[in-house]
């Protein structure tokens, strides 16, 4: 009932973009709302360079500022930890 892009499958990882779940090597992790929005944005813009300003505007709905821009950096870096 979902589209083919609702679930992305990789060799050791499955990403459910609707439920906001990532399963890697049998371990499931649920993403926060912002993490899911960020991941969906990265999927939509795959292969493109994305600036911090674009992330702030498209995912958070903010104009860039020093305080808010660090939130984008931190959240993006969190994907490497999950």
Short mmCIF file of N, CA and C in Angstrom, two decimals:
data_model
loop_
_atom_site.label_atom_id
_atom_site.label_comp_id
_atom_site.label_asym_id
_atom_site.label_seq_id
_atom_site.Cartn_x
_atom_site.Cartn_y
_atom_site.Cartn_z
N UNK A 1 0.82 -1.20 0.00
CA UNK A 1 0.00 0.00 0.00
C UNK A 1 0.86 1.26 0.00
N UNK A 2 2.12 1.16 0.39
CA UNK A 2 3.03 2.30 0.33
C UNK A 2 3.75 2.29 -1.00
N UNK A 3 4.46 3.36 -1.26
CA UNK A 3 5.23 3.40 -2.49
C UNK A 3 6.56 2.69 -2.29
N UNK A 4 7.23 2.41 -3.39
CA UNK A 4 8.50 1.70 -3.33
C UNK A 4 9.56 2.51 -2.57
N UNK A 5 9.40 3.82 -2.54
CA UNK A 5 10.39 4.65 -1.84
C UNK A 5 10.08 4.84 -0.36
N UNK A 6 9.00 4.22 0.13
CA UNK A 6 8.68 4.30 1.55
C UNK A 6 9.67 3.49 2.38
N UNK A 7 10.20 2.42 1.79
CA UNK A 7 11.16 1.56 2.47
C UNK A 7 12.39 1.43 1.58
N UNK A 8 13.54 1.80 2.13
CA UNK A 8 14.81 1.69 1.41
C UNK A 8 15.58 0.52 1.99
N UNK A 9 16.04 -0.36 1.12
CA UNK A 9 16.78 -1.53 1.59
C UNK A 9 18.22 -1.49 1.09
N UNK A 10 19.13 -1.71 2.03
CA UNK A 10 20.55 -1.75 1.77
C UNK A 10 21.07 -3.09 2.29
N UNK A 11 22.31 -3.48 1.98
CA UNK A 11 22.80 -4.79 2.41
C UNK A 11 22.65 -5.08 3.91
N UNK A 12 22.91 -4.12 4.77
CA UNK A 12 22.84 -4.37 6.22
C UNK A 12 21.87 -3.45 6.93
N UNK A 13 21.00 -2.78 6.15
CA UNK A 13 20.16 -1.75 6.75
C UNK A 13 18.85 -1.61 5.97
N UNK A 14 17.75 -1.44 6.72
CA UNK A 14 16.45 -1.16 6.11
C UNK A 14 15.93 0.12 6.75
N UNK A 15 15.50 1.05 5.91
CA UNK A 15 15.00 2.34 6.39
C UNK A 15 13.53 2.47 6.00
N UNK A 16 12.67 2.62 6.99
CA UNK A 16 11.24 2.83 6.75
C UNK A 16 10.98 4.32 6.92
N UNK A 17 10.79 5.02 5.81
CA UNK A 17 10.63 6.47 5.82
C UNK A 17 9.26 6.91 6.31
N UNK A 18 8.30 6.01 6.37
CA UNK A 18 6.97 6.35 6.86
C UNK A 18 6.91 6.19 8.38
N UNK A 19 7.41 5.08 8.87
CA UNK A 19 7.38 4.81 10.31
C UNK A 19 8.54 5.45 11.07
N UNK A 20 9.56 5.89 10.33
CA UNK A 20 10.71 6.51 10.98
C UNK A 20 11.56 5.50 11.74
N UNK A 21 11.75 4.33 11.13
CA UNK A 21 12.53 3.26 11.76
C UNK A 21 13.69 2.85 10.87
N UNK A 22 14.82 2.64 11.50
CA UNK A 22 15.99 2.11 10.81
C UNK A 22 16.35 0.80 11.49
N UNK A 23 16.52 -0.24 10.70
CA UNK A 23 16.95 -1.52 11.23
C UNK A 23 18.29 -1.86 10.58
N UNK A 24 19.31 -1.96 11.41
CA UNK A 24 20.66 -2.26 10.92
C UNK A 24 21.17 -3.50 11.64
N UNK A 25 21.50 -4.51 10.85
CA UNK A 25 22.00 -5.77 11.40
C UNK A 25 21.09 -6.31 12.51
N UNK A 26 19.77 -6.20 12.30
CA UNK A 26 18.80 -6.74 13.24
C UNK A 26 18.45 -5.85 14.42
N UNK A 27 19.07 -4.69 14.53
CA UNK A 27 18.80 -3.77 15.64
C UNK A 27 17.98 -2.58 15.12
N UNK A 28 16.78 -2.40 15.67
CA UNK A 28 15.89 -1.33 15.23
C UNK A 28 16.09 -0.07 16.06
N UNK A 29 16.01 1.08 15.39
CA UNK A 29 16.10 2.38 16.03
C UNK A 29 14.97 3.23 15.48
N UNK A 30 14.26 3.90 16.36
CA UNK A 30 13.20 4.82 15.94
C UNK A 30 13.76 6.22 15.93
N UNK A 31 13.53 6.92 14.83
CA UNK A 31 14.03 8.28 14.68
C UNK A 31 13.07 9.28 15.30
N UNK A 32 13.61 10.38 15.79
CA UNK A 32 12.77 11.49 16.24
C UNK A 32 12.13 12.13 15.01
N UNK A 33 11.15 12.98 15.23
CA UNK A 33 10.47 13.66 14.12
C UNK A 33 11.46 14.45 13.27
N UNK A 34 12.34 15.20 13.90
CA UNK A 34 13.31 16.01 13.15
C UNK A 34 14.30 15.11 12.41
N UNK A 35 14.76 14.05 13.04
CA UNK A 35 15.67 13.12 12.37
C UNK A 35 15.01 12.52 11.14
N UNK A 36 13.74 12.16 11.25
CA UNK A 36 13.02 11.60 10.10
C UNK A 36 12.87 12.63 8.99
N UNK A 37 12.52 13.87 9.35
CA UNK A 37 12.40 14.92 8.33
C UNK A 37 13.74 15.17 7.64
N UNK A 38 14.81 15.13 8.41
CA UNK A 38 16.14 15.33 7.85
C UNK A 38 16.51 14.19 6.91
N UNK A 39 16.23 12.97 7.31
CA UNK A 39 16.52 11.82 6.46
C UNK A 39 15.70 11.88 5.17
N UNK A 40 14.43 12.22 5.28
CA UNK A 40 13.59 12.34 4.09
C UNK A 40 14.12 13.41 3.16
N UNK A 41 14.60 14.51 3.72
CA UNK A 41 15.18 15.58 2.90
C UNK A 41 16.44 15.08 2.19
N UNK A 42 17.29 14.36 2.91
CA UNK A 42 18.51 13.82 2.28
C UNK A 42 18.17 12.83 1.17
N UNK A 43 17.14 12.04 1.34
CA UNK A 43 16.72 11.10 0.29
C UNK A 43 16.23 11.87 -0.93
N UNK A 44 15.42 12.91 -0.71
CA UNK A 44 14.90 13.72 -1.82
C UNK A 44 16.02 14.44 -2.58
N UNK A 45 17.09 14.79 -1.89
CA UNK A 45 18.16 15.57 -2.51
C UNK A 45 19.42 14.73 -2.74
N UNK A 46 19.26 13.43 -2.78
CA UNK A 46 20.41 12.53 -2.96
C UNK A 46 21.23 12.94 -4.17
N UNK A 47 22.54 12.98 -3.98
CA UNK A 47 23.46 13.32 -5.06
C UNK A 47 23.67 14.82 -5.24
N UNK A 48 22.96 15.62 -4.46
CA UNK A 48 23.09 17.08 -4.56
C UNK A 48 23.86 17.60 -3.34
N UNK A 49 24.57 18.68 -3.55
CA UNK A 49 25.19 19.37 -2.42
C UNK A 49 24.11 20.18 -1.73
N UNK A 50 24.05 20.08 -0.40
CA UNK A 50 23.03 20.79 0.37
C UNK A 50 23.74 21.66 1.40
N UNK A 51 23.41 22.93 1.40
CA UNK A 51 24.04 23.84 2.35
C UNK A 51 23.33 23.81 3.70
N UNK A 52 24.00 24.30 4.71
CA UNK A 52 23.40 24.42 6.04
C UNK A 52 22.14 25.29 5.95
N UNK A 53 22.22 26.37 5.18
CA UNK A 53 21.06 27.26 5.03
C UNK A 53 19.87 26.50 4.45
N UNK A 54 20.11 25.67 3.44
CA UNK A 54 19.01 24.90 2.85
C UNK A 54 18.40 23.95 3.88
N UNK A 55 19.24 23.29 4.69
CA UNK A 55 18.72 22.41 5.74
C UNK A 55 17.86 23.18 6.73
N UNK A 56 18.36 24.31 7.18
CA UNK A 56 17.61 25.12 8.15
C UNK A 56 16.27 25.57 7.59
N UNK A 57 16.29 25.97 6.34
CA UNK A 57 15.07 26.46 5.72
C UNK A 57 14.08 25.33 5.43
N UNK A 58 14.56 24.24 4.83
CA UNK A 58 13.69 23.16 4.39
C UNK A 58 13.24 22.22 5.50
N UNK A 59 14.12 21.91 6.45
CA UNK A 59 13.78 20.95 7.50
C UNK A 59 13.24 21.66 8.74
N UNK A 60 13.92 22.72 9.17
CA UNK A 60 13.52 23.41 10.39
C UNK A 60 12.58 24.59 10.13
N UNK A 61 12.58 25.10 8.90
CA UNK A 61 11.74 26.25 8.58
C UNK A 61 12.27 27.57 9.11
N UNK A 62 13.58 27.64 9.36
CA UNK A 62 14.20 28.84 9.92
C UNK A 62 15.12 29.51 8.92
N UNK A 63 15.36 30.79 9.15
CA UNK A 63 16.45 31.47 8.47
C UNK A 63 17.71 31.11 9.26
N UNK A 64 18.84 31.11 8.59
CA UNK A 64 20.06 30.70 9.29
C UNK A 64 20.48 31.71 10.34
N UNK A 65 21.03 31.18 11.42
CA UNK A 65 21.64 31.99 12.47
C UNK A 65 22.67 31.11 13.15
N UNK A 66 23.57 31.68 13.88
CA UNK A 66 24.65 30.92 14.51
C UNK A 66 24.09 29.87 15.46
N UNK A 67 23.15 30.22 16.29
CA UNK A 67 22.62 29.28 17.28
C UNK A 67 21.87 28.15 16.60
N UNK A 68 20.98 28.47 15.70
CA UNK A 68 20.16 27.45 15.06
C UNK A 68 21.00 26.59 14.12
N UNK A 69 21.98 27.17 13.44
CA UNK A 69 22.76 26.42 12.48
C UNK A 69 23.54 25.30 13.17
N UNK A 70 23.92 25.48 14.40
CA UNK A 70 24.62 24.42 15.12
C UNK A 70 23.69 23.23 15.35
N UNK A 71 22.39 23.47 15.44
CA UNK A 71 21.44 22.37 15.58
C UNK A 71 21.47 21.48 14.34
N UNK A 72 21.58 22.11 13.16
CA UNK A 72 21.66 21.34 11.92
C UNK A 72 22.94 20.51 11.88
N UNK A 73 24.05 21.10 12.30
CA UNK A 73 25.33 20.37 12.34
C UNK A 73 25.23 19.18 13.27
N UNK A 74 24.71 19.42 14.44
CA UNK A 74 24.65 18.38 15.47
C UNK A 74 23.74 17.24 15.04
N UNK A 75 22.57 17.56 14.48
CA UNK A 75 21.61 16.53 14.08
C UNK A 75 22.16 15.73 12.91
N UNK A 76 22.82 16.38 11.96
CA UNK A 76 23.42 15.68 10.83
C UNK A 76 24.50 14.74 11.30
N UNK A 77 25.32 15.18 12.25
CA UNK A 77 26.39 14.34 12.79
C UNK A 77 25.85 13.15 13.56
N UNK A 78 24.66 13.30 14.12
CA UNK A 78 24.05 12.21 14.92
C UNK A 78 23.78 10.98 14.07
N UNK A 79 23.59 11.15 12.76
CA UNK A 79 23.37 9.98 11.90
C UNK A 79 24.56 9.05 11.90
N UNK A 80 25.75 9.61 12.02
CA UNK A 80 26.94 8.77 12.07
C UNK A 80 27.00 7.94 13.32
N UNK A 81 26.36 8.39 14.38
CA UNK A 81 26.37 7.68 15.65
C UNK A 81 25.30 6.61 15.71
N UNK A 82 24.22 6.74 14.94
CA UNK A 82 23.12 5.77 14.97
C UNK A 82 23.46 4.64 14.10
#
